[in-house]
Short mmCIF file of C-alpha atoms (C1' of nucleotides) in Angstrom, two decimals:
data_model
loop_
_atom_site.label_atom_id
_atom_site.label_comp_id
_atom_site.label_asym_id
_atom_site.label_seq_id
_atom_site.Cartn_x
_atom_site.Cartn_y
_atom_site.Cartn_z
CA MET A 799 0.82 -17.66 16.47
CA ASP A 800 2.30 -21.06 15.05
CA MET A 801 1.03 -21.81 11.76
CA ASP A 802 2.10 -22.31 8.26
CA ILE A 803 1.53 -18.63 6.48
CA HIS A 804 1.67 -19.84 3.29
CA GLU A 805 -1.09 -22.89 3.73
CA TYR A 806 -3.44 -20.14 5.52
CA LEU A 807 -2.93 -17.33 2.59
CA SER A 808 -3.71 -19.90 -0.03
CA ARG A 809 -7.21 -18.31 -1.13
CA PRO A 810 -8.78 -15.44 -3.05
CA ALA A 811 -7.42 -12.12 -1.66
CA SER A 812 -10.94 -10.58 -1.37
CA VAL A 813 -11.09 -13.58 1.62
CA VAL A 814 -7.56 -12.94 2.94
CA ALA A 815 -7.67 -8.73 3.26
CA PRO A 816 -10.16 -9.20 6.18
CA LEU A 817 -8.03 -11.86 7.76
CA LEU A 818 -4.86 -9.74 7.29
CA LEU A 819 -6.45 -6.65 9.85
CA GLY A 820 -4.77 -7.21 13.21
CA CYS A 821 -2.00 -9.35 12.03
CA ILE A 822 1.87 -8.49 13.27
CA LEU A 823 4.59 -7.37 10.55
CA GLU A 824 8.01 -7.71 12.49
CA ARG A 825 10.54 -6.13 10.52
CA GLU A 826 14.48 -6.20 10.99
CA VAL A 827 16.62 -3.41 9.84
CA ASN A 828 19.91 -2.27 10.56
CA GLY A 829 19.77 -4.14 14.24
CA MET A 830 16.31 -2.50 15.02
CA MET A 831 13.52 -4.72 15.45
CA LEU A 832 10.38 -2.88 14.54
CA ARG A 833 6.48 -4.15 14.68
CA VAL A 834 3.36 -3.13 13.43
CA ARG A 835 0.01 -4.03 13.46
CA ILE A 836 -2.08 -4.18 10.13
CA VAL A 837 -5.12 -1.95 10.30
CA GLU A 838 -5.95 -1.78 6.67
CA THR A 839 -6.01 -3.77 3.17
CA GLU A 840 -7.09 -4.05 -0.10
CA ALA A 841 -7.98 -7.23 -2.14
CA TYR A 842 -6.52 -7.34 -5.97
CA GLU A 843 -7.24 -10.50 -7.95
CA GLU A 844 -6.52 -11.72 -11.11
CA THR A 845 -10.34 -11.15 -12.96
CA ASP A 846 -10.46 -7.31 -11.37
CA ALA A 847 -9.69 -4.68 -13.68
CA ALA A 848 -7.90 -2.56 -10.93
CA SER A 849 -4.70 -5.25 -10.01
CA HIS A 850 -1.53 -5.27 -11.92
CA SER A 851 -2.66 -9.09 -12.53
CA TYR A 852 -5.39 -8.73 -14.89
CA LYS A 853 -3.22 -8.31 -17.86
CA GLY A 854 -1.42 -11.42 -16.91
CA LYS A 855 1.75 -11.95 -16.15
CA THR A 856 4.92 -9.85 -16.53
CA GLU A 857 8.16 -9.28 -15.67
CA ARG A 858 6.84 -6.59 -12.93
CA THR A 859 3.82 -8.86 -11.62
CA ASN A 860 5.42 -12.37 -11.61
CA VAL A 861 5.85 -12.69 -8.13
CA MET A 862 1.82 -12.16 -8.19
CA PHE A 863 1.41 -14.92 -9.46
CA GLY A 864 3.89 -17.34 -6.77
CA GLU A 865 3.73 -19.01 -3.51
CA ALA A 866 0.89 -17.45 -1.51
CA GLY A 867 2.67 -15.54 2.24
CA HIS A 868 5.62 -13.84 -0.41
CA LEU A 869 6.08 -10.11 -0.39
CA TYR A 870 5.08 -8.19 -3.99
CA VAL A 871 6.27 -4.80 -3.96
CA TYR A 872 6.13 -2.59 -6.87
CA PHE A 873 7.66 1.27 -7.38
CA THR A 874 4.71 3.75 -8.66
CA TYR A 875 4.25 7.25 -9.52
CA GLY A 876 8.19 7.94 -9.51
CA MET A 877 9.36 7.80 -6.11
CA HIS A 878 6.88 5.48 -3.74
CA TYR A 879 7.04 1.72 -3.08
CA CYS A 880 3.83 -0.32 -2.24
CA CYS A 881 3.82 -3.62 -0.61
CA ASN A 882 1.41 -6.35 -1.02
CA VAL A 883 0.96 -10.15 0.91
CA VAL A 884 0.59 -12.37 -1.94
CA THR A 885 -2.32 -15.08 -1.79
CA ASP A 886 -3.97 -17.71 -3.44
CA LYS A 887 -2.76 -20.83 -5.54
CA GLU A 888 -0.01 -20.64 -7.43
CA GLY A 889 -0.34 -19.60 -10.86
CA VAL A 890 -3.05 -17.39 -9.50
CA GLY A 891 -2.56 -13.29 -9.46
CA SER A 892 -4.04 -12.52 -6.44
CA ALA A 893 -2.22 -10.35 -3.67
CA VAL A 894 -3.40 -7.73 -0.56
CA LEU A 895 -2.21 -4.63 -0.92
CA ILE A 896 -1.29 -3.49 2.97
CA ARG A 897 -2.52 0.07 3.49
CA ALA A 898 -1.85 1.26 7.02
CA VAL A 899 -0.16 -0.23 9.62
CA GLU A 900 -0.12 0.97 13.59
CA PRO A 901 3.34 0.85 15.27
CA LEU A 902 3.79 -1.25 18.05
CA THR A 903 7.58 -1.21 18.71
CA GLY A 904 10.44 0.89 17.44
CA SER A 905 8.44 4.09 16.49
CA GLU A 906 11.82 5.99 17.28
CA TYR A 907 13.43 4.34 14.32
CA MET A 908 10.39 4.88 12.22
CA GLN A 909 10.89 8.83 13.20
CA GLU A 910 14.29 8.53 11.75
CA LEU A 911 13.34 6.98 8.33
CA ARG A 912 9.71 8.90 7.84
CA HIS A 913 10.78 12.32 9.43
CA ARG A 914 7.43 12.38 10.12
CA ASP A 915 5.75 12.00 13.57
CA GLY A 916 2.56 10.54 14.94
CA VAL A 917 -0.04 9.06 12.44
CA GLU A 918 2.15 10.50 9.48
CA LEU A 919 4.51 7.50 10.46
CA THR A 920 1.75 4.65 8.53
CA ASN A 921 -1.04 5.78 7.44
CA GLY A 922 -0.66 5.11 4.12
CA PRO A 923 0.88 2.58 1.76
CA ALA A 924 4.04 4.12 0.43
CA LYS A 925 4.32 5.72 4.19
CA LEU A 926 4.65 2.54 5.80
CA CYS A 927 7.04 0.73 3.47
CA GLN A 928 9.33 3.71 3.87
CA ALA A 929 8.75 3.75 7.96
CA LEU A 930 9.53 0.07 7.50
CA SER A 931 12.35 0.31 5.02
CA ILE A 932 11.01 -1.98 2.49
CA ASN A 933 11.94 -1.58 -1.15
CA LYS A 934 12.39 -2.99 -4.64
CA SER A 935 14.79 -5.09 -2.80
CA LEU A 936 12.68 -7.22 -0.65
CA ASN A 937 10.08 -8.20 -3.78
CA GLY A 938 9.52 -11.91 -3.38
CA HIS A 939 10.82 -12.00 0.07
CA ASP A 940 8.96 -15.09 2.14
CA LEU A 941 7.08 -13.75 4.72
CA ALA A 942 8.09 -16.69 6.84
CA GLN A 943 11.52 -15.60 6.68
CA SER A 944 13.83 -13.33 9.12
CA SER A 945 14.45 -9.82 8.32
CA LEU A 946 10.43 -9.54 7.20
CA THR A 947 8.04 -11.48 8.96
CA LEU A 948 4.06 -12.19 9.13
CA ILE A 949 2.53 -13.11 12.14
CA ILE A 950 -0.98 -14.04 11.65
CA TRP A 951 -3.61 -13.55 14.30
CA PRO A 952 -7.01 -14.83 14.65
CA PRO A 953 -9.72 -13.47 13.13
CA LEU A 954 -11.26 -10.12 14.13
CA PRO A 955 -15.08 -10.13 14.80
CA ASP A 956 -16.88 -8.71 11.83
CA GLN A 957 -18.24 -5.77 14.37
CA LEU A 958 -14.74 -4.12 14.29
CA ILE A 959 -14.29 -4.23 10.41
CA THR A 960 -15.25 -1.76 7.86
CA GLN A 961 -15.48 -2.54 4.26
CA THR A 962 -15.81 -0.02 1.61
CA THR A 963 -14.73 0.70 -2.55
CA ARG A 964 -10.78 1.28 -2.50
CA ILE A 965 -8.61 3.93 -2.82
CA GLY A 966 -7.16 5.54 -5.72
CA VAL A 967 -8.02 2.97 -8.47
CA SER A 968 -9.80 4.06 -11.82
CA GLN A 969 -11.28 1.07 -12.51
CA ALA A 970 -13.22 -1.37 -11.09
CA LYS A 971 -14.35 1.65 -8.58
CA ASP A 972 -17.43 0.15 -6.95
CA VAL A 973 -15.87 -3.21 -6.03
CA PRO A 974 -15.88 -3.00 -2.09
CA TRP A 975 -12.58 -4.78 -1.39
CA ARG A 976 -11.07 -2.12 1.48
CA PHE A 977 -11.14 -3.27 4.78
CA TYR A 978 -9.68 -1.63 7.62
CA ILE A 979 -10.47 -1.60 12.02
CA THR A 980 -13.33 0.36 12.41
CA GLY A 981 -11.98 3.73 14.54
CA ASN A 982 -8.31 3.82 13.85
CA GLU A 983 -6.69 6.39 13.82
CA TYR A 984 -3.95 4.86 11.16
CA VAL A 985 -6.32 4.37 8.92
CA SER A 986 -5.15 6.18 5.45
CA TRP A 987 -8.78 7.79 4.94
CA THR A 988 -12.49 7.60 5.52
"C1'" DT B 500 -10.17 21.63 6.97
"C1'" DG B 501 -10.06 20.75 2.07
"C1'" DC B 502 -9.14 21.07 -3.20
"C1'" DC B 503 -4.75 21.01 -6.29
"C1'" DT B 504 -0.90 20.28 -8.24
"C1'" DG B 505 4.30 19.25 -9.09
"C1'" DA B 506 7.34 15.57 -7.90
"C1'" DT B 507 9.70 11.96 -10.37
"C1'" DG B 508 10.38 7.31 -13.06
"C1'" DT B 509 8.31 2.14 -14.32
"C1'" DT B 510 5.74 -0.30 -16.94
"C1'" DC B 511 2.86 -0.90 -20.40
"C1'" DT B 512 0.41 0.18 -24.85
"C1'" DG C 532 3.10 8.58 -25.16
"C1'" DA C 533 0.06 7.91 -21.35
"C1'" DA C 534 -1.05 5.81 -17.09
"C1'" DC C 535 -0.01 5.32 -12.83
"C1'" DA C 536 -2.54 0.57 -5.76
"C1'" DT C 537 1.01 8.47 -3.88
"C1'" DC C 538 2.70 12.23 -0.95
"C1'" DA C 539 3.50 16.95 1.01
"C1'" DG C 540 3.32 21.50 0.49
"C1'" DG C 541 0.50 25.54 -0.76
"C1'" DC C 542 -3.26 28.39 -0.35
"C1'" DA C 543 -8.10 29.72 -0.07
"C1'" DC C 544 -12.04 29.72 2.99
#
DNA sequence: TGCCTGATGTTCT
DNA sequence: GAACATCAGGCAC
């Protein structure tokens, strides 16, 4: 679709998170084109105790407070990267974690990057970063630009979306800001 | 199938 | 010095 993703995504993360389900990510790496479909997301907002932005802007979370439509990549547990789509207006620390995607094209190359097969390719936030070769060098990347591009797709009907509490958080455990495509085999856990 | 745990380093208190 | 938006392998059942 031809639209300005920055404006489209300039809304609270909890609004954008379900809208990103079904959208496409195109990643170009080493001359290979990889395409995936987003099937699971989580929203993190500034007023949310589970969010990295909750305690204000720091060197790490700077990107979360920037323009919507850029990528926020963080390193965690000593060995994993996770990636988020920055949302909301500039100055507001808000982002949507991409928790799982479904491979569309280039899955052979993802297998090489992951040393895994099938749903294990991309059914988790750190797994999909490995499968798409996403690391800290892409922190702050504009998702309207090449090498990693977000293509907006029309919103899915509510019937196809399941909403639950988030995975792996110790704060704000009761906040229901995890969204996934019901029944999709690449969703990380149910 | 499901629980438990080690790996490993950055960020923040 | 502790916590951490995780993953994979091992072992019990």
